PDB file of C-alpha atoms in Angstrom:
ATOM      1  CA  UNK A   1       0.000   0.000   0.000  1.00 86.00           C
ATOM      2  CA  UNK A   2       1.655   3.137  -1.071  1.00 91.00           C
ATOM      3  CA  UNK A   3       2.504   5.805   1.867  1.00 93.00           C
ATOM      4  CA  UNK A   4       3.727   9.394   1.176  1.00 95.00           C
ATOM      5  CA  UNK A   5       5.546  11.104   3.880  1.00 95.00           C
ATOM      6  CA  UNK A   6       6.713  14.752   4.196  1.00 96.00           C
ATOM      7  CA  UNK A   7       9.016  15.709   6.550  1.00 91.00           C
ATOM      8  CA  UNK A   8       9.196  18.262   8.169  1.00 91.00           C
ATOM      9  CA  UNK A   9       5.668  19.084   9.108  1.00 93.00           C
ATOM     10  CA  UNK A  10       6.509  22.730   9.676  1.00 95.00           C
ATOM     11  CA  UNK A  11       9.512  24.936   8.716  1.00 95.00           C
ATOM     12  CA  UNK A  12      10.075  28.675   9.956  1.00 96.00           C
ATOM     13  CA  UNK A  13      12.744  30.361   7.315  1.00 96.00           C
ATOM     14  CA  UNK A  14      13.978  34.115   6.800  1.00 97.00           C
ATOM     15  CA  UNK A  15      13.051  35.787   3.651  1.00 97.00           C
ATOM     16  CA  UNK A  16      15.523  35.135   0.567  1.00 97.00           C
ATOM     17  CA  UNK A  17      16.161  31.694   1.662  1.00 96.00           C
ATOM     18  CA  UNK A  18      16.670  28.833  -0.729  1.00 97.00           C
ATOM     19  CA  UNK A  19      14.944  25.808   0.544  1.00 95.00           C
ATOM     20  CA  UNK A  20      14.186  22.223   0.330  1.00 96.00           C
ATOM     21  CA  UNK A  21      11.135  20.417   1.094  1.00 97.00           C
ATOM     22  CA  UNK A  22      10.832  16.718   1.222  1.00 97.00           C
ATOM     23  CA  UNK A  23       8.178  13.965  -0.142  1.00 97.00           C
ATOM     24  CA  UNK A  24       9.004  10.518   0.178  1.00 97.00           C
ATOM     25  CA  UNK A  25       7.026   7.059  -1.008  1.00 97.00           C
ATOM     26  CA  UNK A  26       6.897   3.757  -0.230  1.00 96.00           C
ATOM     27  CA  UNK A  27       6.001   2.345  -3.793  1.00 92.00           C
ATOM     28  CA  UNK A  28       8.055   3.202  -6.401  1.00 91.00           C
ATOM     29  CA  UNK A  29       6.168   2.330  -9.370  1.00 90.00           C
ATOM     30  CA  UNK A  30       4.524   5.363  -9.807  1.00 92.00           C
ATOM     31  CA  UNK A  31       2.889   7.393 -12.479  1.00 91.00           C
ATOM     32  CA  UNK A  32       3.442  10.665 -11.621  1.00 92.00           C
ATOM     33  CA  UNK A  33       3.662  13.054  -8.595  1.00 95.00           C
ATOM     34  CA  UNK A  34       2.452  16.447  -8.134  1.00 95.00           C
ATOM     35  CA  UNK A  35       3.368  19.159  -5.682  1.00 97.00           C
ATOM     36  CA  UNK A  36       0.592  21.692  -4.478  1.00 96.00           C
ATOM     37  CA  UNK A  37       0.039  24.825  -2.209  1.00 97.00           C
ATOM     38  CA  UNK A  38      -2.853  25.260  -0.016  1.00 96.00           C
ATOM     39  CA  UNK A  39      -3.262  28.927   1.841  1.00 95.00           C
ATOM     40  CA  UNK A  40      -5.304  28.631   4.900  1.00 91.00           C
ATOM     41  CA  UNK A  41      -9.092  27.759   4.477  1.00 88.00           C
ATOM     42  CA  UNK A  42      -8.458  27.054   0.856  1.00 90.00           C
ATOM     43  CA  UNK A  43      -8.125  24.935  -1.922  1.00 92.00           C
ATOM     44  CA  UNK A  44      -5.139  23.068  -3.564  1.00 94.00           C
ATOM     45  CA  UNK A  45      -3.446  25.004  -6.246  1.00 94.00           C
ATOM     46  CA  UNK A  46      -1.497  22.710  -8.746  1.00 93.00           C
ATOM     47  CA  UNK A  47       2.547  23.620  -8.835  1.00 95.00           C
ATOM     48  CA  UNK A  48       4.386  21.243 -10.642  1.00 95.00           C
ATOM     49  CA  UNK A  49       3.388  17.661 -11.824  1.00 93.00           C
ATOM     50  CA  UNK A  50       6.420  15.536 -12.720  1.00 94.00           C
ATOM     51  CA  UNK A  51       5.796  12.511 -15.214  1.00 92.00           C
ATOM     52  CA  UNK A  52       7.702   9.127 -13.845  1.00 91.00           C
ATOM     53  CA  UNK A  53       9.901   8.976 -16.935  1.00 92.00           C
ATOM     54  CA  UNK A  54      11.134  13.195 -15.600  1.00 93.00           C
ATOM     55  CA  UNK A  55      13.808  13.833 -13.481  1.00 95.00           C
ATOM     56  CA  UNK A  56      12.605  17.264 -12.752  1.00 95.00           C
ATOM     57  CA  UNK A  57      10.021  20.085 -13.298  1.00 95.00           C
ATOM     58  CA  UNK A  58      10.532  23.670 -12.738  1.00 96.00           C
ATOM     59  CA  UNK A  59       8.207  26.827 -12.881  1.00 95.00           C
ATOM     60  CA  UNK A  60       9.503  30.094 -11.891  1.00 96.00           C
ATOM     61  CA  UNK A  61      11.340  30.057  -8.481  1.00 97.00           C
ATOM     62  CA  UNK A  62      10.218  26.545  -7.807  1.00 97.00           C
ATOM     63  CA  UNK A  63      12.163  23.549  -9.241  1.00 97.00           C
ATOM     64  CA  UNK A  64      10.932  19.869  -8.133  1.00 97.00           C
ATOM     65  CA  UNK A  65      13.077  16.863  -8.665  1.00 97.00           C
ATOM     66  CA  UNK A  66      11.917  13.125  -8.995  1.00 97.00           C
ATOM     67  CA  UNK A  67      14.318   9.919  -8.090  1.00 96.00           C
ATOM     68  CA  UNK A  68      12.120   6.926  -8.123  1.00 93.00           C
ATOM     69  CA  UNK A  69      14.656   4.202  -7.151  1.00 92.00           C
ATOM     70  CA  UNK A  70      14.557   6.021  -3.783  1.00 95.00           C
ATOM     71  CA  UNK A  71      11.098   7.007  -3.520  1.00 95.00           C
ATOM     72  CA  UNK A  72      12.023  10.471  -3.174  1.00 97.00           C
ATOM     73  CA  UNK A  73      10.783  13.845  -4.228  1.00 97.00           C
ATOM     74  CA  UNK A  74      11.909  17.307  -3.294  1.00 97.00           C
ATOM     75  CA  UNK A  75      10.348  21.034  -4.202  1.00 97.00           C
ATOM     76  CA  UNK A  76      13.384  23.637  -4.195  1.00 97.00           C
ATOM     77  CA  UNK A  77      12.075  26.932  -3.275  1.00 97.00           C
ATOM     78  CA  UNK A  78      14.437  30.082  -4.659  1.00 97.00           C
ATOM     79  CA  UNK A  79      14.861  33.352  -2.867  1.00 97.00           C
ATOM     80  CA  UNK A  80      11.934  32.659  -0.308  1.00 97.00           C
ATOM     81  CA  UNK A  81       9.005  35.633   0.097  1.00 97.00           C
ATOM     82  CA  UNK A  82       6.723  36.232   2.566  1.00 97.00           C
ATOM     83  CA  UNK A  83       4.076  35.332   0.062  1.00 96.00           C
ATOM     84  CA  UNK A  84       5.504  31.660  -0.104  1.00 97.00           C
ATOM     85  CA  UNK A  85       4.135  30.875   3.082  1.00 97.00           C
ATOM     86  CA  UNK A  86       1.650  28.300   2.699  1.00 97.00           C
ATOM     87  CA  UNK A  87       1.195  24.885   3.209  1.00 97.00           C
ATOM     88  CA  UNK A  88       2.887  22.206   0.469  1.00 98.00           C
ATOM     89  CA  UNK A  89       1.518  18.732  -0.149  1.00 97.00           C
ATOM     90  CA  UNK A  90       2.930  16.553  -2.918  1.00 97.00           C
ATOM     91  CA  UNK A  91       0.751  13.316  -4.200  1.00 96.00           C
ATOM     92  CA  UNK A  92       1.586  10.560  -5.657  1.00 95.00           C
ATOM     93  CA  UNK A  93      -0.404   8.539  -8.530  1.00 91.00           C
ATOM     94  CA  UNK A  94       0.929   4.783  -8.657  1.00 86.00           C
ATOM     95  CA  UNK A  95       0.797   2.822 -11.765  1.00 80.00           C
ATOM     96  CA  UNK A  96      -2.633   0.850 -12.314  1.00 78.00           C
ATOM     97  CA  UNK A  97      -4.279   3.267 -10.272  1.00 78.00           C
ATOM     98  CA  UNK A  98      -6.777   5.757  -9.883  1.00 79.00           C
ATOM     99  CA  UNK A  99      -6.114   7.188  -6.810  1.00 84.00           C
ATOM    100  CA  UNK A 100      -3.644   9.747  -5.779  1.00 90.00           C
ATOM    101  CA  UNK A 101      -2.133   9.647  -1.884  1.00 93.00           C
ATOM    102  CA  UNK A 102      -1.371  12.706  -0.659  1.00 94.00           C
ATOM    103  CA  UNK A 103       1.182  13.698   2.276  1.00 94.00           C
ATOM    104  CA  UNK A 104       0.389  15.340   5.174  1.00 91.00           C
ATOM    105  CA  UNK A 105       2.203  18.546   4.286  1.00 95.00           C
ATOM    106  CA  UNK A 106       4.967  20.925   4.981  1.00 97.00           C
ATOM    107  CA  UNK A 107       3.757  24.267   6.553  1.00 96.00           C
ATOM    108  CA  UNK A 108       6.103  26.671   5.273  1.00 97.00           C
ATOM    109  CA  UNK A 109       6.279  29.813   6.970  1.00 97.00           C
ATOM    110  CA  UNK A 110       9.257  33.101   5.780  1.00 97.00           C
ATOM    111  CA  UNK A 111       9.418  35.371   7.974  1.00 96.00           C
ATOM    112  CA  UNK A 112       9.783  38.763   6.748  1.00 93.00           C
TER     113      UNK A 112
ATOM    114  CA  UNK B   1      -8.595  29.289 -16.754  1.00 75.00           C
ATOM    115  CA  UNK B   2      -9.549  25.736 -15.213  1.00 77.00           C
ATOM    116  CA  UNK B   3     -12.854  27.196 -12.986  1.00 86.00           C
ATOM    117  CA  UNK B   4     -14.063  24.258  -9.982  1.00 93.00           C
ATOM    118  CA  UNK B   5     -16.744  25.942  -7.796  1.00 95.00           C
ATOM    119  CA  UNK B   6     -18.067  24.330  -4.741  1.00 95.00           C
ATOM    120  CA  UNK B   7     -21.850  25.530  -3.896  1.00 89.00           C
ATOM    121  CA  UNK B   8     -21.042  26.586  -0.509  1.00 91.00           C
ATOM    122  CA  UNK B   9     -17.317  27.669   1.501  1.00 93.00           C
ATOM    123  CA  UNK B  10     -19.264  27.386   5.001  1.00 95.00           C
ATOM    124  CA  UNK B  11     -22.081  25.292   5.965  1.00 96.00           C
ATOM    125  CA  UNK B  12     -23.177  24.498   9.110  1.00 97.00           C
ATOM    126  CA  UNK B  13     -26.004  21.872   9.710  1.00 97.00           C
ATOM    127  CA  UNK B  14     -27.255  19.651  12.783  1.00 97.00           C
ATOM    128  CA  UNK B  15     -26.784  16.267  13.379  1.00 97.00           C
ATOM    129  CA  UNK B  16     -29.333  13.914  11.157  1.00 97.00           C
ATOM    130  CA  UNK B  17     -29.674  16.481   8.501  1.00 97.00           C
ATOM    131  CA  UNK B  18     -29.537  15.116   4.951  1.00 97.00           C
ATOM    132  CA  UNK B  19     -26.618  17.599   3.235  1.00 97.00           C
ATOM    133  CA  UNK B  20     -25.476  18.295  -0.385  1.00 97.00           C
ATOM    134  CA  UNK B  21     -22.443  19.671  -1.655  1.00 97.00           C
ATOM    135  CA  UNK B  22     -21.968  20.562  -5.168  1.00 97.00           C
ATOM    136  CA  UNK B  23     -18.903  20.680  -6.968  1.00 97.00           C
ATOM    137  CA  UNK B  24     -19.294  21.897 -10.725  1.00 96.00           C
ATOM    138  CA  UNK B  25     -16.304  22.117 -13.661  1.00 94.00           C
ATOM    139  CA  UNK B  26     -16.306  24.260 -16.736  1.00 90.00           C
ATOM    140  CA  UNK B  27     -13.494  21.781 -18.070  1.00 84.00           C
ATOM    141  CA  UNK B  28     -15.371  19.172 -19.651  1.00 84.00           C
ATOM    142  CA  UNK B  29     -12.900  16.852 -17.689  1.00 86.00           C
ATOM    143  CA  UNK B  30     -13.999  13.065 -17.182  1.00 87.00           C
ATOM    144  CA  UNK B  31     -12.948  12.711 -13.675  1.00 91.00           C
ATOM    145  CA  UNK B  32     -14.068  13.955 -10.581  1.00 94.00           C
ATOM    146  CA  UNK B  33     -13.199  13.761  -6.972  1.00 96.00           C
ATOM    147  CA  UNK B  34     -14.600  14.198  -3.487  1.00 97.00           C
ATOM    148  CA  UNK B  35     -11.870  14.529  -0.319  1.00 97.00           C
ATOM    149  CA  UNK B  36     -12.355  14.853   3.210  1.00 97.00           C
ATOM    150  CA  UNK B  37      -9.385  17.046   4.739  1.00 96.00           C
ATOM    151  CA  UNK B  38      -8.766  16.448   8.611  1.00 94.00           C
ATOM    152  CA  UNK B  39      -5.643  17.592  10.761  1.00 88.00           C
ATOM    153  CA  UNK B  40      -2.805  15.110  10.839  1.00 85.00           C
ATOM    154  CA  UNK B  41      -4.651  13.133   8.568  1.00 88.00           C
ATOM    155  CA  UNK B  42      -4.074  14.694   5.445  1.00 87.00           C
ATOM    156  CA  UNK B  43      -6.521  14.258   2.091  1.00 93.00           C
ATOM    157  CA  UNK B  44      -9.036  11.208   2.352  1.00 94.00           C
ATOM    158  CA  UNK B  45     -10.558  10.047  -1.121  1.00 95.00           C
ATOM    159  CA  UNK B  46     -14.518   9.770  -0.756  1.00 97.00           C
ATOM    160  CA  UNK B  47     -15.632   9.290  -3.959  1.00 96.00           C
ATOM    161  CA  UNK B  48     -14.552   9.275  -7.586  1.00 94.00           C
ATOM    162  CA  UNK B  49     -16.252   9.644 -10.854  1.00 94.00           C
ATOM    163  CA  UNK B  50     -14.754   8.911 -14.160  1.00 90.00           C
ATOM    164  CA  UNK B  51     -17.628   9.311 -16.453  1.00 89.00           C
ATOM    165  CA  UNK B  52     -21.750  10.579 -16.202  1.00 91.00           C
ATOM    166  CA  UNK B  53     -23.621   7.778 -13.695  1.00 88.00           C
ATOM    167  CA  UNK B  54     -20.212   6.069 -13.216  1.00 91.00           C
ATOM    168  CA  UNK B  55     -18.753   6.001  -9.431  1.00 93.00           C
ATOM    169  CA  UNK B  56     -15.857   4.517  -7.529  1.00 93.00           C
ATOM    170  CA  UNK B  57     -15.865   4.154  -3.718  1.00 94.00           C
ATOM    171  CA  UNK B  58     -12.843   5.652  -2.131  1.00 93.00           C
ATOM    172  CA  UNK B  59     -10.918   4.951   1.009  1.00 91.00           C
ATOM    173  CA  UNK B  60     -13.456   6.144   3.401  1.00 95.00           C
ATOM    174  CA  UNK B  61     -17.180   5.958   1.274  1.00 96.00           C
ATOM    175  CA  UNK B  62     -19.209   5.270   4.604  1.00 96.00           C
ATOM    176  CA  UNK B  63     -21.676   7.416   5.412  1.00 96.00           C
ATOM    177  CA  UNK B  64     -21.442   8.961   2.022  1.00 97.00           C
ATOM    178  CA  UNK B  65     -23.215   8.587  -1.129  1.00 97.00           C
ATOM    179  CA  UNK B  66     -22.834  10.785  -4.966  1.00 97.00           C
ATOM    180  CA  UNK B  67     -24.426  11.618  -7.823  1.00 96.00           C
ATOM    181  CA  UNK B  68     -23.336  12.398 -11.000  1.00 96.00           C
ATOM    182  CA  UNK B  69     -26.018  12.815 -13.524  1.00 94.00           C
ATOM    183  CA  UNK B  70     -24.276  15.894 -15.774  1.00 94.00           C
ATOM    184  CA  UNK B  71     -20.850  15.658 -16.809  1.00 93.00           C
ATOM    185  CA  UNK B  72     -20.092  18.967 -15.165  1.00 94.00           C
ATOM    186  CA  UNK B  73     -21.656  18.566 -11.769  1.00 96.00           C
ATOM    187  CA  UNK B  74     -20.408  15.626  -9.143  1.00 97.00           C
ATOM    188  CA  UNK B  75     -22.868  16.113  -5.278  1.00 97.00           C
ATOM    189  CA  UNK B  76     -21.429  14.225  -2.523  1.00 98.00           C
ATOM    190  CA  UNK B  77     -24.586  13.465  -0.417  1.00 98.00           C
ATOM    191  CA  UNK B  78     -24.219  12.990   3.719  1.00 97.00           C
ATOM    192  CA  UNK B  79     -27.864  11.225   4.056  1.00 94.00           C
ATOM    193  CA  UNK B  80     -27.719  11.948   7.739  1.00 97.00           C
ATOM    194  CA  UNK B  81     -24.775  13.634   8.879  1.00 97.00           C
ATOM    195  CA  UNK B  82     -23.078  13.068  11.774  1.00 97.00           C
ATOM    196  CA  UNK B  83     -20.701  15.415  14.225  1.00 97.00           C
ATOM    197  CA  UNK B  84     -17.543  13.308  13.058  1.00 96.00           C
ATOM    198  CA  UNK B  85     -18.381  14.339   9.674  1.00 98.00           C
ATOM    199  CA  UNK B  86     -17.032  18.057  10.077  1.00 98.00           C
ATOM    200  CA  UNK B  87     -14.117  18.644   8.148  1.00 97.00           C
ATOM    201  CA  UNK B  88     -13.151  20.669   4.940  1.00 96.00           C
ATOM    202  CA  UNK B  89     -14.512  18.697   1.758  1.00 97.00           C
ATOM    203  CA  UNK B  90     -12.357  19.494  -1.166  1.00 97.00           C
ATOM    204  CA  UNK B  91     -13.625  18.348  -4.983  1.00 97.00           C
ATOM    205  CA  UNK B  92     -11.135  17.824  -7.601  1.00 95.00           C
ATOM    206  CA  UNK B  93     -11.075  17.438 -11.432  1.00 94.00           C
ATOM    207  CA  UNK B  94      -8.954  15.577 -14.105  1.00 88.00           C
ATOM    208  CA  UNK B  95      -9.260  14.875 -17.351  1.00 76.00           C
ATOM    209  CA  UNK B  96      -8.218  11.915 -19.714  1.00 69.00           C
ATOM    210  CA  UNK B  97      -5.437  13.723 -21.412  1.00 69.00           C
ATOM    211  CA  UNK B  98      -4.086  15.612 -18.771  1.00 71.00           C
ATOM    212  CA  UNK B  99      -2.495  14.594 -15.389  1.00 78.00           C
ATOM    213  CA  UNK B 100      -2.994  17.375 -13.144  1.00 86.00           C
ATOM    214  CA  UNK B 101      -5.784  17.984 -10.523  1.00 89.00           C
ATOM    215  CA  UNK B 102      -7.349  20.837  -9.911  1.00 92.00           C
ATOM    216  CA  UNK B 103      -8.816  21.714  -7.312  1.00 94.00           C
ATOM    217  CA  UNK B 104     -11.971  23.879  -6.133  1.00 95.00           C
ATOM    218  CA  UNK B 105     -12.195  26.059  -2.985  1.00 95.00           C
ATOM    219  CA  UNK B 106     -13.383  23.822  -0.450  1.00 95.00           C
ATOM    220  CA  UNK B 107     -16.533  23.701   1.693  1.00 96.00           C
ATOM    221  CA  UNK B 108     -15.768  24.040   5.133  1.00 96.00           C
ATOM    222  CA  UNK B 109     -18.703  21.887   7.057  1.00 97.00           C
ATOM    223  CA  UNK B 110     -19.631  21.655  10.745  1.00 97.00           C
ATOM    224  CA  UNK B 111     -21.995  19.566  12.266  1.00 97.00           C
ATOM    225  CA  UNK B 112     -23.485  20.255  15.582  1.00 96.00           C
TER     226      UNK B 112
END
């Protein structure tokens, strides 16, 4: 049964800060993982999706990175802002599947 | 723009009440999705519809029932909701040829 886990589940960071979060999955024959951001009381906005066969995705300040063979993702954040602050959840879709499981999340706050 | 709109962002009902939410797409995607969102426990699938009529039971369907009789609408049904049914429901779309969710705004329920 597949099982995504980010860690941490909250990080405190100064503005302009470069930094890493963390997704890691049990199974890795996946289809494809996506990383989101959800603001307080809100939806999920769609970041990045990366396709199994892709190594990485990037969009802006944001760059997210795939290894498989470890069950690993990561979401680089560039020159943190005060704006960034949010919480992050990546999801994974495994092969033969319908269903995406999601992590927990990172709550990301930069302070100003 | 992908547009997902939820009928309500706050609801508040009593315990036995029969309660619809609404979740309607202009994408003309084939797949919907109903989540439950609790703290520590991340996204929960409820529901999932790939097609008009057509349903899948999630990971936690119990207490729950849907309807899906336009492509663009998907109403997750509580027949007689319950005070451990409060949570933020969260309805998602995807289509054949694309990958990525998206998500609406959420319907924030409580149940007294």
């Amino acid at each position: 049964k597949q099982e995504v886990t980010q860690i941490p589940a909250a990080l405190s960071v100064p503005e302009g800060e470069n930094l890493v979060l963390n997704c890691s999955f049990t199974d890795s024959a996946i289809y494809n993982l996506q990383w989101f951001r959800q603001d307080p009381g809100k939806g999920l906005t769609s970041l990045l999706l990366i396709q199994s066969s892709q190594r990485e995705q990037t969009s802006g300040r944001l760059n997210a990175s795939l290894d498989k063979s470890s069950g690993r993702s990561t979401l680089y954040i560039a020159a943190s802002q005060p704006g960034d602050s949010a919480t992050y959840l990546c999801a994974v879709l495994t092969s033969g599947t319908y269903k995406y499981i999601f992590g927990t999340g990172t709550r990301l706050k930069v302070l100003a | 723009d992908v547009k997902v709109t939820q009928s309500s962002r706050y609801l508040v009902k009593r315990t036995g009440e029969k309660v619809f939410l609404e979740c309607v797409q202009d994408m003309d995607h084939e797949n919907m999705f109903w989540y439950r969102q609790d703290p520590g426990l991340g996204l929960r699938l409820i529901y999932f519809s790939y097609d008009v009529k057509m349903k899948e039971k999630g990971d936690i369907p119990e207490g729950y029932s849907v309807s899906r009789e336009k492509k663009e609408r998907f109403s997750l049904i509580l027949e007689s909701a319950s005070t451990n049914q409060t949570s933020m429901y969260l309805c998602a779309i995807k289509g054949q040829a694309t990958d990525t969710q998206y998500f609406g705004p959420g319907t924030r329920l409580t149940v007294l």
